[in-house]
Amino acid sequence: MATLLLLAPLFLAFEIWQLVLCERYLGIKQIARGADPRALGLSEVTAFFWSITILFYGVWMLVLLALPFFRVCGVGLLGLTATGFTLRRGCPLKWVLVILTFEGALRVAVLISVCAITWRRIAIGS
């Protein structure tokens, strides 16, 4: 089994962190204030690590396609990401948080599935 599967809990934590940051920058309070989230800006360190993690996460999703037991999960994660990105690009700002929340929740569910399958495969030793 590929050792890269052991990164699934880290990506699960990243998804939750991403949802928290999205609420902070795109949440109800920001919408009520009429603030543009692009003007708020992330710190350079946060933006750097967020961008690097997203790139590494994308590569990891592609690696899942090469593993027979995780191919469906890889397709699901890539499909959710592509669909969410497409929907977010064409919607008004107030709907971005709603789409991100659903997209993130579905990706968290798939990542929990990857973690469970990995744990089972480690436990039975195959």
PDB file of C-alpha atoms in Angstrom:
ATOM      1  CA  MET A   1       0.000   0.000   0.000  1.00  0.00           C
ATOM      2  CA  ALA A   2       1.285   3.450  -0.834  1.00  0.00           C
ATOM      3  CA  THR A   3       2.550   5.353   2.184  1.00  0.00           C
ATOM      4  CA  LEU A   4       1.039   8.511   0.727  1.00  0.00           C
ATOM      5  CA  LEU A   5      -2.328   7.268   1.974  1.00  0.00           C
ATOM      6  CA  LEU A   6      -1.154   8.030   5.485  1.00  0.00           C
ATOM      7  CA  LEU A   7      -1.423  11.721   4.548  1.00  0.00           C
ATOM      8  CA  ALA A   8      -5.233  11.465   4.433  1.00  0.00           C
ATOM      9  CA  PRO A   9      -5.672  12.648   8.071  1.00  0.00           C
ATOM     10  CA  LEU A  10      -3.505  15.690   7.326  1.00  0.00           C
ATOM     11  CA  PHE A  11      -5.655  16.583   4.330  1.00  0.00           C
ATOM     12  CA  LEU A  12      -8.736  16.044   6.495  1.00  0.00           C
ATOM     13  CA  ALA A  13      -7.355  18.580   8.980  1.00  0.00           C
ATOM     14  CA  PHE A  14      -6.561  20.908   6.067  1.00  0.00           C
ATOM     15  CA  GLU A  15     -10.155  20.711   4.822  1.00  0.00           C
ATOM     16  CA  ILE A  16     -11.459  21.635   8.258  1.00  0.00           C
ATOM     17  CA  TRP A  17      -8.922  24.487   8.521  1.00  0.00           C
ATOM     18  CA  GLN A  18      -9.987  25.664   5.077  1.00  0.00           C
ATOM     19  CA  LEU A  19     -13.644  25.733   6.143  1.00  0.00           C
ATOM     20  CA  VAL A  20     -12.750  27.787   9.227  1.00  0.00           C
ATOM     21  CA  LEU A  21     -10.757  30.284   7.153  1.00  0.00           C
ATOM     22  CA  CYS A  22     -13.554  30.534   4.596  1.00  0.00           C
ATOM     23  CA  GLU A  23     -16.024  31.370   7.347  1.00  0.00           C
ATOM     24  CA  ARG A  24     -13.640  34.012   8.644  1.00  0.00           C
ATOM     25  CA  TYR A  25     -13.130  35.670   5.266  1.00  0.00           C
ATOM     26  CA  LEU A  26     -16.484  34.993   3.603  1.00  0.00           C
ATOM     27  CA  GLY A  27     -18.791  34.581   6.585  1.00  0.00           C
ATOM     28  CA  ILE A  28     -22.049  36.217   7.563  1.00  0.00           C
ATOM     29  CA  LYS A  29     -20.286  39.062   9.407  1.00  0.00           C
ATOM     30  CA  GLN A  30     -18.203  39.904   6.329  1.00  0.00           C
ATOM     31  CA  ILE A  31     -21.264  39.823   4.078  1.00  0.00           C
ATOM     32  CA  ALA A  32     -23.223  42.039   6.515  1.00  0.00           C
ATOM     33  CA  ARG A  33     -20.355  44.561   6.569  1.00  0.00           C
ATOM     34  CA  GLY A  34     -20.178  44.501   2.788  1.00  0.00           C
ATOM     35  CA  ALA A  35     -16.458  43.724   2.982  1.00  0.00           C
ATOM     36  CA  ASP A  36     -14.663  42.353  -0.036  1.00  0.00           C
ATOM     37  CA  PRO A  37     -12.671  39.301   1.136  1.00  0.00           C
ATOM     38  CA  ARG A  38      -9.963  39.999  -1.438  1.00  0.00           C
ATOM     39  CA  ALA A  39      -9.243  43.294   0.316  1.00  0.00           C
ATOM     40  CA  LEU A  40      -8.800  41.611   3.716  1.00  0.00           C
ATOM     41  CA  GLY A  41      -5.758  39.668   2.612  1.00  0.00           C
ATOM     42  CA  LEU A  42      -4.100  36.684   4.224  1.00  0.00           C
ATOM     43  CA  SER A  43      -0.709  36.933   5.810  1.00  0.00           C
ATOM     44  CA  GLU A  44       2.052  35.909   3.414  1.00  0.00           C
ATOM     45  CA  VAL A  45       2.945  32.858   5.471  1.00  0.00           C
ATOM     46  CA  THR A  46      -0.665  31.644   5.599  1.00  0.00           C
ATOM     47  CA  ALA A  47      -1.151  32.265   1.873  1.00  0.00           C
ATOM     48  CA  PHE A  48       2.090  30.428   1.060  1.00  0.00           C
ATOM     49  CA  PHE A  49       1.251  27.329   3.108  1.00  0.00           C
ATOM     50  CA  TRP A  50      -2.352  27.328   1.921  1.00  0.00           C
ATOM     51  CA  SER A  51      -1.257  27.479  -1.739  1.00  0.00           C
ATOM     52  CA  ILE A  52       1.435  24.803  -1.335  1.00  0.00           C
ATOM     53  CA  THR A  53      -0.990  22.526   0.490  1.00  0.00           C
ATOM     54  CA  ILE A  54      -3.630  22.946  -2.220  1.00  0.00           C
ATOM     55  CA  LEU A  55      -1.071  22.035  -4.897  1.00  0.00           C
ATOM     56  CA  PHE A  56       0.172  19.017  -2.938  1.00  0.00           C
ATOM     57  CA  TYR A  57      -3.444  18.004  -2.227  1.00  0.00           C
ATOM     58  CA  GLY A  58      -4.193  18.060  -5.975  1.00  0.00           C
ATOM     59  CA  VAL A  59      -1.195  15.854  -6.715  1.00  0.00           C
ATOM     60  CA  TRP A  60      -2.268  13.506  -3.914  1.00  0.00           C
ATOM     61  CA  MET A  61      -5.757  13.245  -5.454  1.00  0.00           C
ATOM     62  CA  LEU A  62      -4.164  12.261  -8.765  1.00  0.00           C
ATOM     63  CA  VAL A  63      -2.060   9.618  -6.982  1.00  0.00           C
ATOM     64  CA  LEU A  64      -5.286   8.117  -5.601  1.00  0.00           C
ATOM     65  CA  LEU A  65      -6.311   7.376  -9.186  1.00  0.00           C
ATOM     66  CA  ALA A  66      -3.382   4.951  -9.479  1.00  0.00           C
ATOM     67  CA  LEU A  67      -4.425   2.900  -6.435  1.00  0.00           C
ATOM     68  CA  PRO A  68      -7.192   0.347  -7.152  1.00  0.00           C
ATOM     69  CA  PHE A  69      -8.981   0.537  -3.782  1.00  0.00           C
ATOM     70  CA  PHE A  70      -8.931   4.336  -3.747  1.00  0.00           C
ATOM     71  CA  ARG A  71      -9.662   5.169  -7.384  1.00  0.00           C
ATOM     72  CA  VAL A  72     -13.324   5.982  -6.699  1.00  0.00           C
ATOM     73  CA  CYS A  73     -12.302   8.264  -3.834  1.00  0.00           C
ATOM     74  CA  GLY A  74      -9.787  10.029  -6.091  1.00  0.00           C
ATOM     75  CA  VAL A  75     -12.380  10.541  -8.811  1.00  0.00           C
ATOM     76  CA  GLY A  76     -14.845  11.787  -6.188  1.00  0.00           C
ATOM     77  CA  LEU A  77     -12.406  14.304  -4.717  1.00  0.00           C
ATOM     78  CA  LEU A  78     -11.340  15.576  -8.135  1.00  0.00           C
ATOM     79  CA  GLY A  79     -14.951  15.779  -9.302  1.00  0.00           C
ATOM     80  CA  LEU A  80     -16.056  17.652  -6.174  1.00  0.00           C
ATOM     81  CA  THR A  81     -13.162  20.070  -6.527  1.00  0.00           C
ATOM     82  CA  ALA A  82     -13.841  20.736 -10.211  1.00  0.00           C
ATOM     83  CA  THR A  83     -17.583  21.123  -9.687  1.00  0.00           C
ATOM     84  CA  GLY A  84     -17.149  23.405  -6.681  1.00  0.00           C
ATOM     85  CA  PHE A  85     -14.613  25.553  -8.496  1.00  0.00           C
ATOM     86  CA  THR A  86     -16.884  25.860 -11.528  1.00  0.00           C
ATOM     87  CA  LEU A  87     -19.900  26.800  -9.412  1.00  0.00           C
ATOM     88  CA  ARG A  88     -17.931  29.323  -7.335  1.00  0.00           C
ATOM     89  CA  ARG A  89     -16.569  31.054 -10.441  1.00  0.00           C
ATOM     90  CA  GLY A  90     -20.050  31.829 -11.721  1.00  0.00           C
ATOM     91  CA  CYS A  91     -21.939  32.773  -8.570  1.00  0.00           C
ATOM     92  CA  PRO A  92     -22.347  36.000  -6.600  1.00  0.00           C
ATOM     93  CA  LEU A  93     -20.078  36.513  -3.594  1.00  0.00           C
ATOM     94  CA  LYS A  94     -22.802  35.773  -1.025  1.00  0.00           C
ATOM     95  CA  TRP A  95     -23.205  32.225  -2.423  1.00  0.00           C
ATOM     96  CA  VAL A  96     -19.505  31.361  -2.380  1.00  0.00           C
ATOM     97  CA  LEU A  97     -19.569  30.440   1.325  1.00  0.00           C
ATOM     98  CA  VAL A  98     -22.602  28.198   0.823  1.00  0.00           C
ATOM     99  CA  ILE A  99     -20.939  26.357  -2.056  1.00  0.00           C
ATOM    100  CA  LEU A 100     -17.622  26.120  -0.181  1.00  0.00           C
ATOM    101  CA  THR A 101     -19.370  24.691   2.866  1.00  0.00           C
ATOM    102  CA  PHE A 102     -21.153  21.965   0.891  1.00  0.00           C
ATOM    103  CA  GLU A 103     -18.054  21.217  -1.159  1.00  0.00           C
ATOM    104  CA  GLY A 104     -15.898  21.044   1.963  1.00  0.00           C
ATOM    105  CA  ALA A 105     -18.377  18.827   3.799  1.00  0.00           C
ATOM    106  CA  LEU A 106     -18.503  16.380   0.906  1.00  0.00           C
ATOM    107  CA  ARG A 107     -14.718  16.324   0.608  1.00  0.00           C
ATOM    108  CA  VAL A 108     -14.447  15.721   4.368  1.00  0.00           C
ATOM    109  CA  ALA A 109     -16.803  12.745   3.963  1.00  0.00           C
ATOM    110  CA  VAL A 110     -14.662  11.292   1.157  1.00  0.00           C
ATOM    111  CA  LEU A 111     -11.483  11.847   3.186  1.00  0.00           C
ATOM    112  CA  ILE A 112     -13.025  10.087   6.185  1.00  0.00           C
ATOM    113  CA  SER A 113     -13.769   7.201   3.836  1.00  0.00           C
ATOM    114  CA  VAL A 114     -10.134   7.174   2.637  1.00  0.00           C
ATOM    115  CA  CYS A 115      -8.941   7.184   6.263  1.00  0.00           C
ATOM    116  CA  ALA A 116     -11.287   4.321   7.166  1.00  0.00           C
ATOM    117  CA  ILE A 117     -10.267   2.193   4.163  1.00  0.00           C
ATOM    118  CA  THR A 118      -6.597   2.857   4.873  1.00  0.00           C
ATOM    119  CA  TRP A 119      -7.026   1.988   8.541  1.00  0.00           C
ATOM    120  CA  ARG A 120      -8.832  -1.259   7.663  1.00  0.00           C
ATOM    121  CA  ARG A 121      -6.165  -2.241   5.148  1.00  0.00           C
ATOM    122  CA  ILE A 122      -3.423  -1.565   7.693  1.00  0.00           C
ATOM    123  CA  ALA A 123      -5.304  -3.468  10.401  1.00  0.00           C
ATOM    124  CA  ILE A 124      -5.761  -6.601   8.278  1.00  0.00           C
ATOM    125  CA  GLY A 125      -2.229  -6.323   6.954  1.00  0.00           C
ATOM    126  CA  SER A 126      -2.816  -6.460   3.198  1.00  0.00           C
TER     127      SER A 126
END
